[in-house]
mmCIF file of C-alpha atoms in Angstrom:
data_model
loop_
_atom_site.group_PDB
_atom_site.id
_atom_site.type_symbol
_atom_site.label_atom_id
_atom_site.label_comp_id
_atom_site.label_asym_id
_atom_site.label_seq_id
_atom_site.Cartn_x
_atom_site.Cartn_y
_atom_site.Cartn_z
ATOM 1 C CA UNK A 1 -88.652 -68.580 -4.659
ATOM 2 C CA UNK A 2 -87.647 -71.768 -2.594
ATOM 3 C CA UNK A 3 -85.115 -71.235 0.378
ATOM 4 C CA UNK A 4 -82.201 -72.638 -1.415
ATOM 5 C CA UNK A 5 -82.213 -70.022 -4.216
ATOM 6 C CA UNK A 6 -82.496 -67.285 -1.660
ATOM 7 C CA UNK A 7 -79.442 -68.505 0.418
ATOM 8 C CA UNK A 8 -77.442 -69.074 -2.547
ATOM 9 C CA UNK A 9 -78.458 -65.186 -3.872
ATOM 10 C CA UNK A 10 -76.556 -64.266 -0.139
ATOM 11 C CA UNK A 11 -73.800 -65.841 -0.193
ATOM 12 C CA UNK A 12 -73.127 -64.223 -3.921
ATOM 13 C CA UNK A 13 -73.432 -60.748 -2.167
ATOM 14 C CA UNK A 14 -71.716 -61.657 0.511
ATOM 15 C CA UNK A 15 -68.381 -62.718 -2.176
ATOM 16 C CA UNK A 16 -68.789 -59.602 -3.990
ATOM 17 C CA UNK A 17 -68.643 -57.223 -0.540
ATOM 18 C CA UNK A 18 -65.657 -58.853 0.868
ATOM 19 C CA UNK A 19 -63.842 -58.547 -2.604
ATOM 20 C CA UNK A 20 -64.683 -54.966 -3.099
ATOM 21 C CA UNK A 21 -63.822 -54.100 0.643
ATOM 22 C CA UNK A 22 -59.617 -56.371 -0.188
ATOM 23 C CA UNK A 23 -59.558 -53.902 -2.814
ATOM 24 C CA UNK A 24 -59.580 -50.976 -1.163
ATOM 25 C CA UNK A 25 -57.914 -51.896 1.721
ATOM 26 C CA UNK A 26 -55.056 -53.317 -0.954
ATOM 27 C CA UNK A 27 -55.976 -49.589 -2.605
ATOM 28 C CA UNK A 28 -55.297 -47.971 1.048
ATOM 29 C CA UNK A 29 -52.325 -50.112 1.906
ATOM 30 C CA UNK A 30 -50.551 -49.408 -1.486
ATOM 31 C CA UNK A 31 -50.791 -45.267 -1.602
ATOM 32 C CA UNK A 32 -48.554 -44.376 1.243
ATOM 33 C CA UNK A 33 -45.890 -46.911 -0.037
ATOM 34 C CA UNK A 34 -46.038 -45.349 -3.210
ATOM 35 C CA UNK A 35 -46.312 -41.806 -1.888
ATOM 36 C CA UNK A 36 -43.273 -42.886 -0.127
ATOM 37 C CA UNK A 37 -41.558 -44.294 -3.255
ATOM 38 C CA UNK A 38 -42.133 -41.210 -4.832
ATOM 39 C CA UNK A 39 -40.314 -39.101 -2.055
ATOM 40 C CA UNK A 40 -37.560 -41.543 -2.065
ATOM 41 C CA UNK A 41 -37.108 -40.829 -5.716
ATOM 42 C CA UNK A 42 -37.135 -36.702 -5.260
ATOM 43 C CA UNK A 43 -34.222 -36.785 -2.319
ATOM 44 C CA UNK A 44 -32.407 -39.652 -4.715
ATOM 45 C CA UNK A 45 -32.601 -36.835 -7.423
ATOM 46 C CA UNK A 46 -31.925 -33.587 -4.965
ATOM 47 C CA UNK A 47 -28.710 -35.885 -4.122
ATOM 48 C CA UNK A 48 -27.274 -36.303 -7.286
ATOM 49 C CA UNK A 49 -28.084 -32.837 -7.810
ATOM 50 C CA UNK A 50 -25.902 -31.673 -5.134
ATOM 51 C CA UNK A 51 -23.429 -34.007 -5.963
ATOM 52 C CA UNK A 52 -22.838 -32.799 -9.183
ATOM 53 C CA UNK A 53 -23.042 -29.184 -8.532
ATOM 54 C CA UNK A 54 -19.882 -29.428 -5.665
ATOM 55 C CA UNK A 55 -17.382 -30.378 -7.739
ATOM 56 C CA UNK A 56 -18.391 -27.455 -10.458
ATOM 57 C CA UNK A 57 -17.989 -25.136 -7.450
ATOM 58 C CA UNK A 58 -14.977 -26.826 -6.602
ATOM 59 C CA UNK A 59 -13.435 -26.368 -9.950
ATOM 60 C CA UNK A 60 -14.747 -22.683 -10.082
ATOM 61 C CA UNK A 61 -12.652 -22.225 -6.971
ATOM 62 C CA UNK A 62 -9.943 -23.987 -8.520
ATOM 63 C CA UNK A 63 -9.443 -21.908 -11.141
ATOM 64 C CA UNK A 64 -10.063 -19.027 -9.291
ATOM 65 C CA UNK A 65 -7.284 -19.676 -7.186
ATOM 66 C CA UNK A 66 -4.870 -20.466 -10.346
ATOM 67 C CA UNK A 67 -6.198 -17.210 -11.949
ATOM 68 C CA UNK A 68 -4.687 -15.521 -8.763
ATOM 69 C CA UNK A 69 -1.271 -17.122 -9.057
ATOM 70 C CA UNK A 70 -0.950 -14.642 -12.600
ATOM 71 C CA UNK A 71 -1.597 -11.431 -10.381
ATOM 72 C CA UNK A 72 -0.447 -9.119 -8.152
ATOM 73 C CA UNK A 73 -0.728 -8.930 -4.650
ATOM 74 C CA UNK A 74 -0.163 -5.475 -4.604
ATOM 75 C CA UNK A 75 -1.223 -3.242 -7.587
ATOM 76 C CA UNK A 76 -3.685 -6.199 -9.247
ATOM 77 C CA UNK A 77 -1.293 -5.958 -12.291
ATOM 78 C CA UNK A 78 -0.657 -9.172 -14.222
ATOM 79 C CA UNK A 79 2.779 -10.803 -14.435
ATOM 80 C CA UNK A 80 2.181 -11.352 -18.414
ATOM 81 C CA UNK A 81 2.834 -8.028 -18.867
ATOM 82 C CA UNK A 82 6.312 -7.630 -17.983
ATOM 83 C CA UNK A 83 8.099 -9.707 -20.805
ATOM 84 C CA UNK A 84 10.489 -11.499 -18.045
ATOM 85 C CA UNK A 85 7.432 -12.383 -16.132
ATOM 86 C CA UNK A 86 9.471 -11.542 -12.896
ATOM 87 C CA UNK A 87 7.160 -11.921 -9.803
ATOM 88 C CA UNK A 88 8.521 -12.448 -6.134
ATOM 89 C CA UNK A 89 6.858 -14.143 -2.971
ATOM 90 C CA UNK A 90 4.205 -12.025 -0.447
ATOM 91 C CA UNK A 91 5.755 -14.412 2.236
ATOM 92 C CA UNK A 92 9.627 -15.391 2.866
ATOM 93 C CA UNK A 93 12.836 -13.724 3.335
ATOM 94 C CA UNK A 94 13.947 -10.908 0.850
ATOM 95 C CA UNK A 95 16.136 -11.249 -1.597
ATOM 96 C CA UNK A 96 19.961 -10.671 -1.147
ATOM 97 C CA UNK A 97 20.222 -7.647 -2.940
ATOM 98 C CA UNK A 98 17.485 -5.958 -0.702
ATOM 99 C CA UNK A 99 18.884 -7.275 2.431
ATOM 100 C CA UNK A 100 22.494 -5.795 1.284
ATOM 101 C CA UNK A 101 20.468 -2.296 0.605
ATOM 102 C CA UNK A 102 18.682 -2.375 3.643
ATOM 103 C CA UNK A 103 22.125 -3.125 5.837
ATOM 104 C CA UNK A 104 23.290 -0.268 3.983
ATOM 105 C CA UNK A 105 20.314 1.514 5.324
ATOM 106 C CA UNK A 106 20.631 0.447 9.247
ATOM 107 C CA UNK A 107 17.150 -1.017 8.605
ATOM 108 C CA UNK A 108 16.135 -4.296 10.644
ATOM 109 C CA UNK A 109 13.208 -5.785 8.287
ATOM 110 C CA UNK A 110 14.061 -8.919 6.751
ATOM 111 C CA UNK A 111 11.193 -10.026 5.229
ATOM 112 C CA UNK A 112 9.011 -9.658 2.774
ATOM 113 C CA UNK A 113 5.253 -8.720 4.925
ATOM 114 C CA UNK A 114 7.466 -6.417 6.699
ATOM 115 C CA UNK A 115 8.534 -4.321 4.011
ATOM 116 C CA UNK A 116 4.772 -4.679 2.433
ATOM 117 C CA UNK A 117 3.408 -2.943 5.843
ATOM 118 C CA UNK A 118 6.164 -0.553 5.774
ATOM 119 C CA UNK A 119 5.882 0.600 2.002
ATOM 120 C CA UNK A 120 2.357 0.243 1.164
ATOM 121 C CA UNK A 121 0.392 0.083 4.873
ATOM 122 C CA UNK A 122 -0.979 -3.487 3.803
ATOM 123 C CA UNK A 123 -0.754 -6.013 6.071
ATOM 124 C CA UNK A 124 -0.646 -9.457 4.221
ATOM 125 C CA UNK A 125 -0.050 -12.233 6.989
ATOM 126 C CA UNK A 126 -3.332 -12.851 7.381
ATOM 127 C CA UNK A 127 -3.885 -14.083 3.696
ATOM 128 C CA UNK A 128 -5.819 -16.608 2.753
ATOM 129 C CA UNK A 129 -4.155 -18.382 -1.126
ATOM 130 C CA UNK A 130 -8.471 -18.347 -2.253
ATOM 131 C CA UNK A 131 -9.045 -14.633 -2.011
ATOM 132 C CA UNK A 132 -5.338 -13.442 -1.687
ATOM 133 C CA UNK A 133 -2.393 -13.995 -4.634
ATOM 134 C CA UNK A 134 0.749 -14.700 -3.183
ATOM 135 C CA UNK A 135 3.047 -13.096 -5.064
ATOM 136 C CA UNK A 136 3.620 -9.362 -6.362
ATOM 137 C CA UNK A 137 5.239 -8.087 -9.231
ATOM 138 C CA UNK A 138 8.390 -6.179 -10.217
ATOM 139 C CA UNK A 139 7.598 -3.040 -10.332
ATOM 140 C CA UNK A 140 6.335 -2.516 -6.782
ATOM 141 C CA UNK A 141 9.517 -4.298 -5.455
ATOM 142 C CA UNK A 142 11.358 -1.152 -7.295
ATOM 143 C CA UNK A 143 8.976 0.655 -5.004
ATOM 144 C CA UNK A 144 10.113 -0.739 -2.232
ATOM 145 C CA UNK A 145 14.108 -0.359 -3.200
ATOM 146 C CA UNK A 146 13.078 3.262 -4.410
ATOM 147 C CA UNK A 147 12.225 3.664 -0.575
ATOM 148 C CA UNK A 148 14.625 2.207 1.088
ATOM 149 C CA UNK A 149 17.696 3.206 -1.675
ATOM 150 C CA UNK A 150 16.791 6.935 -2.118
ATOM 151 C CA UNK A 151 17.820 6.774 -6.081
ATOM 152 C CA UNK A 152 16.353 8.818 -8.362
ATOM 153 C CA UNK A 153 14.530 6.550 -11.038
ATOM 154 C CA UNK A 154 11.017 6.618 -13.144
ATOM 155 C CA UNK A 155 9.051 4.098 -11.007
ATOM 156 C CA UNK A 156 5.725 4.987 -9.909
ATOM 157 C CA UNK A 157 3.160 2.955 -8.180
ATOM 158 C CA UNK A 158 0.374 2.389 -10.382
ATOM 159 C CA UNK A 159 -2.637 3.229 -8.310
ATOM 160 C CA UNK A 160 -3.925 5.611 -5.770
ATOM 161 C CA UNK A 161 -3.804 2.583 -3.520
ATOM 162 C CA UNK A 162 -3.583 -1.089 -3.272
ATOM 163 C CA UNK A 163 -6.196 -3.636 -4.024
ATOM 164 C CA UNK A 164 -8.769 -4.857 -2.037
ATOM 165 C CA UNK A 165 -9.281 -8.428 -2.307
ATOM 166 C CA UNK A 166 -12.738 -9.930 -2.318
ATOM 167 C CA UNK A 167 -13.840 -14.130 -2.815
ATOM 168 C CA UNK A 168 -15.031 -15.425 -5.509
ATOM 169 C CA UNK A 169 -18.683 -14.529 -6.778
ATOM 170 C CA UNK A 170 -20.594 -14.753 -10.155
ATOM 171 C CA UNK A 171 -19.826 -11.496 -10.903
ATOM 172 C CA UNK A 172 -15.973 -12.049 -10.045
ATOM 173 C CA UNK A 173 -13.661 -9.627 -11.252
ATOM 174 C CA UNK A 174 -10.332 -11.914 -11.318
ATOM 175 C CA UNK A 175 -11.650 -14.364 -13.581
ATOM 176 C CA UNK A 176 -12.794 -12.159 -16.159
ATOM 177 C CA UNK A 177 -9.606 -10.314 -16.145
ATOM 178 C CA UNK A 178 -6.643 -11.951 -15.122
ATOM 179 C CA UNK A 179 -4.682 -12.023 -18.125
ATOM 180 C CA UNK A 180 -4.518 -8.140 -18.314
ATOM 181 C CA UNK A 181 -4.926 -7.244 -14.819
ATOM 182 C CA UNK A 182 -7.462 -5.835 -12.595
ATOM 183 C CA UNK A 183 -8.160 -2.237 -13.968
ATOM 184 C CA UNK A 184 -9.576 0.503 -12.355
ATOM 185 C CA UNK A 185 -13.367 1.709 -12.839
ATOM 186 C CA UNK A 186 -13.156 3.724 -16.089
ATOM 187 C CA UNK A 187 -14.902 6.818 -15.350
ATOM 188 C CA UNK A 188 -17.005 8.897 -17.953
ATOM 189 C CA UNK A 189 -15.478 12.002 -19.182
ATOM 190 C CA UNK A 190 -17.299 15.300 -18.162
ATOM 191 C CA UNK A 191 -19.290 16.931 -21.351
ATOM 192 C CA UNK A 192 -17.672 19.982 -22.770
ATOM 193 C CA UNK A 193 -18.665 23.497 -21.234
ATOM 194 C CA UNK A 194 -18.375 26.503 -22.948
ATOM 195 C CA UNK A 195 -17.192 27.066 -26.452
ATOM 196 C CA UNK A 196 -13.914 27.788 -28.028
ATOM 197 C CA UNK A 197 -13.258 30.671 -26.778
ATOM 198 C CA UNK A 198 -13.641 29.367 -22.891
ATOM 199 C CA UNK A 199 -10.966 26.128 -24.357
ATOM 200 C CA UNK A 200 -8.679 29.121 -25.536
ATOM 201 C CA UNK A 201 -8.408 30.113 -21.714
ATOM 202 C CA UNK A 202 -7.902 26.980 -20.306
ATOM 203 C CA UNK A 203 -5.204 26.226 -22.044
ATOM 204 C CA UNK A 204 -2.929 29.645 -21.809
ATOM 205 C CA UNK A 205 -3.758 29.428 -17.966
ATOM 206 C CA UNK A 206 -2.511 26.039 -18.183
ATOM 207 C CA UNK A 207 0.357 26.896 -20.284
ATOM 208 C CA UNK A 208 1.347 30.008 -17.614
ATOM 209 C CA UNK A 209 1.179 27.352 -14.799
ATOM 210 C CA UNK A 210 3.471 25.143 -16.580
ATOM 211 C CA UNK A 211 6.184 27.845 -17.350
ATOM 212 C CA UNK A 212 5.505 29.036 -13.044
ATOM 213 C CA UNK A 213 6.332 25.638 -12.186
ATOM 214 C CA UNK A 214 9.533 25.170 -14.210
ATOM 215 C CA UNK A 215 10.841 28.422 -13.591
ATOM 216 C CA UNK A 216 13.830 27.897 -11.736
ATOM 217 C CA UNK A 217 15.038 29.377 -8.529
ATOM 218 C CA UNK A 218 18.714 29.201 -8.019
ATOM 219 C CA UNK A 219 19.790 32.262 -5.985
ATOM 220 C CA UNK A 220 20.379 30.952 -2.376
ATOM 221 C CA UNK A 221 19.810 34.594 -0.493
ATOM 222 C CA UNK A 222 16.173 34.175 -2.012
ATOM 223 C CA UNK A 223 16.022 30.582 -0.079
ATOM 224 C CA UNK A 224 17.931 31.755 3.112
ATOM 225 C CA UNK A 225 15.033 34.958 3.171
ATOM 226 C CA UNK A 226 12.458 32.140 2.824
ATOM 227 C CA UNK A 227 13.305 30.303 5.626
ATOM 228 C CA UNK A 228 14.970 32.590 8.023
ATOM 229 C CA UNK A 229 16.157 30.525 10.130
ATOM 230 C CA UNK A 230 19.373 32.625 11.389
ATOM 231 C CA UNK A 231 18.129 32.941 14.596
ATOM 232 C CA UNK A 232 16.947 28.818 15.635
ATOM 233 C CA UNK A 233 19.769 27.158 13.926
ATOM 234 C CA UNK A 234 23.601 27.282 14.499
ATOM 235 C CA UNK A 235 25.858 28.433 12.292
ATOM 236 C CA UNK A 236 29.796 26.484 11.221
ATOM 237 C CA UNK A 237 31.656 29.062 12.868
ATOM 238 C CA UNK A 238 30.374 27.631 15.772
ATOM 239 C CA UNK A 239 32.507 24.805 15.313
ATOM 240 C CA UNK A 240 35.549 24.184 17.998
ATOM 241 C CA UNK A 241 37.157 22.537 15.460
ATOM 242 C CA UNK A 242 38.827 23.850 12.100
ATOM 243 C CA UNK A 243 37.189 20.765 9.786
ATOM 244 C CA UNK A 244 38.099 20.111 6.012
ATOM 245 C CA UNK A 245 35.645 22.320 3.668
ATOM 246 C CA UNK A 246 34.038 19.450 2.355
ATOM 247 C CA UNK A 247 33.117 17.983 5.700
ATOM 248 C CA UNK A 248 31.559 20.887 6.624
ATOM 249 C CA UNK A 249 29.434 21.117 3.737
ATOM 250 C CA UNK A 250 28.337 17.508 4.203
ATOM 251 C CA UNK A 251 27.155 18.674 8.198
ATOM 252 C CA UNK A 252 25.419 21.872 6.528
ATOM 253 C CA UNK A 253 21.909 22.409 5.274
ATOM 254 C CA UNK A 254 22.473 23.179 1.696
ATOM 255 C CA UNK A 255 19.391 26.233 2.104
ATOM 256 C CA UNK A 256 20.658 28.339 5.312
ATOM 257 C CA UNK A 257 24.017 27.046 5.414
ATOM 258 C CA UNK A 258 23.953 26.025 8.762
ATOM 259 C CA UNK A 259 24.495 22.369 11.353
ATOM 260 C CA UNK A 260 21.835 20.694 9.995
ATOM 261 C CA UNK A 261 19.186 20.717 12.769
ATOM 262 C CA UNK A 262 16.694 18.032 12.933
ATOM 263 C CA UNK A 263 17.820 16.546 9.506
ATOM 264 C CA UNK A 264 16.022 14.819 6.977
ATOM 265 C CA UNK A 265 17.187 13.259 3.827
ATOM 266 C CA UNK A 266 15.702 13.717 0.138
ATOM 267 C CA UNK A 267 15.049 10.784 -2.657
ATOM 268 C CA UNK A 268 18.411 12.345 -4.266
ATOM 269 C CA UNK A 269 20.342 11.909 -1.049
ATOM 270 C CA UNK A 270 20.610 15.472 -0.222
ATOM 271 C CA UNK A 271 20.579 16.605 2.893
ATOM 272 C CA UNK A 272 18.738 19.758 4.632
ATOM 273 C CA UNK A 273 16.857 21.123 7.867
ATOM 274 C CA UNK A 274 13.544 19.648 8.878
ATOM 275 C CA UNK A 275 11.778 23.222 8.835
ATOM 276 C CA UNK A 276 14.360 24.713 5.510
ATOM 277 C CA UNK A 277 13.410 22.439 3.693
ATOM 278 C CA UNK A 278 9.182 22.145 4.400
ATOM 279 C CA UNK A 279 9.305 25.572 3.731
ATOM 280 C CA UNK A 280 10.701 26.072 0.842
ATOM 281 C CA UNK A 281 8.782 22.973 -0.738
ATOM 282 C CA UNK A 282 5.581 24.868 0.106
ATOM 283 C CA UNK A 283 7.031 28.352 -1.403
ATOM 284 C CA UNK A 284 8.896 26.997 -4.196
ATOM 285 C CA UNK A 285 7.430 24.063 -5.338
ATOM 286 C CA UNK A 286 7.843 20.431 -5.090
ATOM 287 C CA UNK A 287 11.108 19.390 -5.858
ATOM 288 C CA UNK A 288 14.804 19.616 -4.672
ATOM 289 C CA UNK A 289 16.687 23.301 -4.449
ATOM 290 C CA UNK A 290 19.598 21.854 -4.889
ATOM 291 C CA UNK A 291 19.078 19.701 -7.869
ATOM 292 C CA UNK A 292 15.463 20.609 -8.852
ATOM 293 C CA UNK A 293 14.549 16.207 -9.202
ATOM 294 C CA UNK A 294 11.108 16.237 -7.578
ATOM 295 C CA UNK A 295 10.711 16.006 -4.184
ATOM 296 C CA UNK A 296 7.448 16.109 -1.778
ATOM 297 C CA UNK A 297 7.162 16.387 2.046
ATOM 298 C CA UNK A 298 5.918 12.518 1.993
ATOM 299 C CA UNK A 299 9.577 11.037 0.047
ATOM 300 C CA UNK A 300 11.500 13.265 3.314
ATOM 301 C CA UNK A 301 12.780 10.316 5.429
ATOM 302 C CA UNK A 302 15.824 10.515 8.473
ATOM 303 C CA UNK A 303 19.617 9.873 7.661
ATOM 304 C CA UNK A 304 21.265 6.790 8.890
ATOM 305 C CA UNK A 305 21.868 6.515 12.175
ATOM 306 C CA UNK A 306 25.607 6.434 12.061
ATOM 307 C CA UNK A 307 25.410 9.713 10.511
ATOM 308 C CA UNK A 308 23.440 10.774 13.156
ATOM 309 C CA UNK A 309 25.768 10.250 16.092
ATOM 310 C CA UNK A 310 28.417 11.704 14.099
ATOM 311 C CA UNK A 311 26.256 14.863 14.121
ATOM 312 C CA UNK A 312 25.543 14.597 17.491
ATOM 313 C CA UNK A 313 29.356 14.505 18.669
ATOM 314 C CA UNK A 314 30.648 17.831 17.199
ATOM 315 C CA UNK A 315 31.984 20.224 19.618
ATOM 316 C CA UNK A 316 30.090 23.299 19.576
ATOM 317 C CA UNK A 317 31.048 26.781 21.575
ATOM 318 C CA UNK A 318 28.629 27.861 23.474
ATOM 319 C CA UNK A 319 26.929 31.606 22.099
ATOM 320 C CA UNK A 320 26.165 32.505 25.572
ATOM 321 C CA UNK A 321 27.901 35.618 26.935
ATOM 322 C CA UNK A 322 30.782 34.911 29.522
ATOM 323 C CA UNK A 323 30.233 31.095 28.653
ATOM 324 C CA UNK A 324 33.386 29.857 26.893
ATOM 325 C CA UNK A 325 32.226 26.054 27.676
ATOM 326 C CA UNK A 326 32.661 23.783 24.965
ATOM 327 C CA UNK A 327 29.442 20.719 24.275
ATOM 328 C CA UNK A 328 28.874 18.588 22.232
ATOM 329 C CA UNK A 329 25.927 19.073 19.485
ATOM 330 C CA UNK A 330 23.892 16.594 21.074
ATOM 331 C CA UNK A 331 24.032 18.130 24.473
ATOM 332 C CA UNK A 332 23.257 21.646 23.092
ATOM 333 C CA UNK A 333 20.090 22.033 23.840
ATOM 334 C CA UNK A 334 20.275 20.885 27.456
ATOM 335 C CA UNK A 335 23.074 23.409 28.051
ATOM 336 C CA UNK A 336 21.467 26.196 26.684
ATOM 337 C CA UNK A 337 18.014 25.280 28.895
ATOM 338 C CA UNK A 338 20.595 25.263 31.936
ATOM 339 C CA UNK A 339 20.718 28.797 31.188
ATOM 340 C CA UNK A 340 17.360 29.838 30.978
ATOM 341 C CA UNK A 341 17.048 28.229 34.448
ATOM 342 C CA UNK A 342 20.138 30.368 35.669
ATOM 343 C CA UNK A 343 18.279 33.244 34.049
ATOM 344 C CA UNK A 344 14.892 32.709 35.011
ATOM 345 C CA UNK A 345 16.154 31.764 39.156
ATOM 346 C CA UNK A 346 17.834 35.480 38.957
ATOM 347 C CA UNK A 347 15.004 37.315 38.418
#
């Protein structure tokens, strides 16, 4: 072939390399930008994603917190239940009717967390309004005045103890039940043992223990054997003064008959001996001797104060032997140890 053919046949090749060789570098150049696009596309998308799962976290917190508002802080019991829908605040000043009760009382508390701690052991000042309602309902404020007023009445706190407030989860209790209340675990019954004639027994022994239980034990010489106490406490005679009847009665245990020693004071405002009365709750049975409402060690709580130093100031004779000195209740005990030390020094 001539030389001009052959040159010509070159430069062709020549073209077609260097076009093939732009095309991959273009090929090259574009896959990391679209690699890159692509990336930019799956955070764009993660984004949005976020985005729009906040605010349904934000609104499942939200109504979390409003399902709250319908319970109780104390007992987990709904205010729809009570047909008044009464419900008072966790935090703030009580109410003037409690604060005329508890001046009545010689108590200090005036507030509402105070009382809480004092009634129920729960400390709410640390609450936070997203895990923690802020109110409590009507029937644990009777609670409360039941404490503090010592009147006999049918209110009884509805658990073994208060709730324990948790945040809010998928499986979240609140929301699932806050327009009955949060119940308690229901657990399942034991299977029947034995047969009818096992059922038969059961239920006479339960029948005997019922009729033990109510049986009623009036006669105070069976009480004053119980406790025999004749010996630790004092008796009225003791007195240096001649008082009214009833005023003596109202200074006397109403089990040995003696000054009340170390007094305590029942839910139906009578009044007795520390040690009378624990024992004959543990031989007779839980409730009052005098009036038979029920009564347990726990309900036992000290008179007012002012009662107290009234105690305290009665003249009492002294029982010691060629003593005729006349102290005052309060002093008692530090005049009879006087003794002792006169006693012990002699021999």
């Amino acid at each position: 072939k001539p030389l001009s053919e052959v040159s010509h046949l070159a430069n062709n090749d020549n073209e077609k390399m260097a076009a093939s060789s732009d095309k991959v570098n273009d090929a090259v150049t574009l896959m990391p930008q679209e690699t890159f696009q692509r990336g930019q596309n799956l955070n764009d998308s993660m984004q949005t994603r976020d985005k729009n799962a906040f605010p349904v976290n934000q609104r499942e917190i939200e109504a979390h917190r409003v399902n709250l508002q319908h319970l109780c802080r104390i007992c987990g019991g709904s205010f729809k239940n009570d047909p008044y829908k009464r419900c008072h605040p966790v935090h703030g000043p009580v109410d003037d009717e409690m604060q005329a009760l508890l001046r009545k009382k010689e108590r200090k508390a005036t507030s509402w967390p105070d009382l809480l701690n004092k009634v129920f052991k729960t400390d709410v000042r640390g609450d936070m309004d997203t895990i923690h309602p802020t109110h409590f309902c009507h029937n644990c404020r009777s609670v409360i005045q039941r404490k503090f007023s010592n009147v006999p009445c049918e209110v009884y706190f509805p658990r073994k103890g208060t709730m324990e407030w948790q945040p809010h989860s998928t499986s979240c209790d609140v929301c699932g039940t806050s327009s009955h209340g949060i119940k308690r675990k229901m657990q399942t019954p034991n299977p029947p043992q034995g047969g009818k004639k096992l059922r038969i027994i059961a239920e006479r022994a339960r029948k005997i223990m019922h009729t033990r239980s109510q049986k009623q034990v009036n006669s105070k010489s069976i009480m004053k054997t119980i406790t025999n106490c004749k010996k630790i406490h004092l008796s009225t005679k003791m007195l240096t003064v001649d008082y009214p009847v009833d005023f003596v009665k109202s200074i006397s245990c109403q089990i040995c008959e003696h000054i009340l020693a170390d007094p305590v004071e029942t839910t139906c405002k009578h009044l007795f001996c520390r040690l009378c009365i624990l024992k004959c709750l543990k031989v007779i049975g839980s409730y009052c001797p005098s009036c038979r409402y029920p009564c347990f060690p726990t309900d036992l709580v000290n008179p007012v104060r002012s009662f107290l130093s009234i105690l305290n100031t009665l003249g009492v004779r002294c029982p010691v032997k060629d003593c005729h000195e006349e102290v005052t209740l309060g002093k008692y005990s530090h005049h009879l140890s006087s003794h002792k030390e006169k006693r012990d020094n002699r021999t």
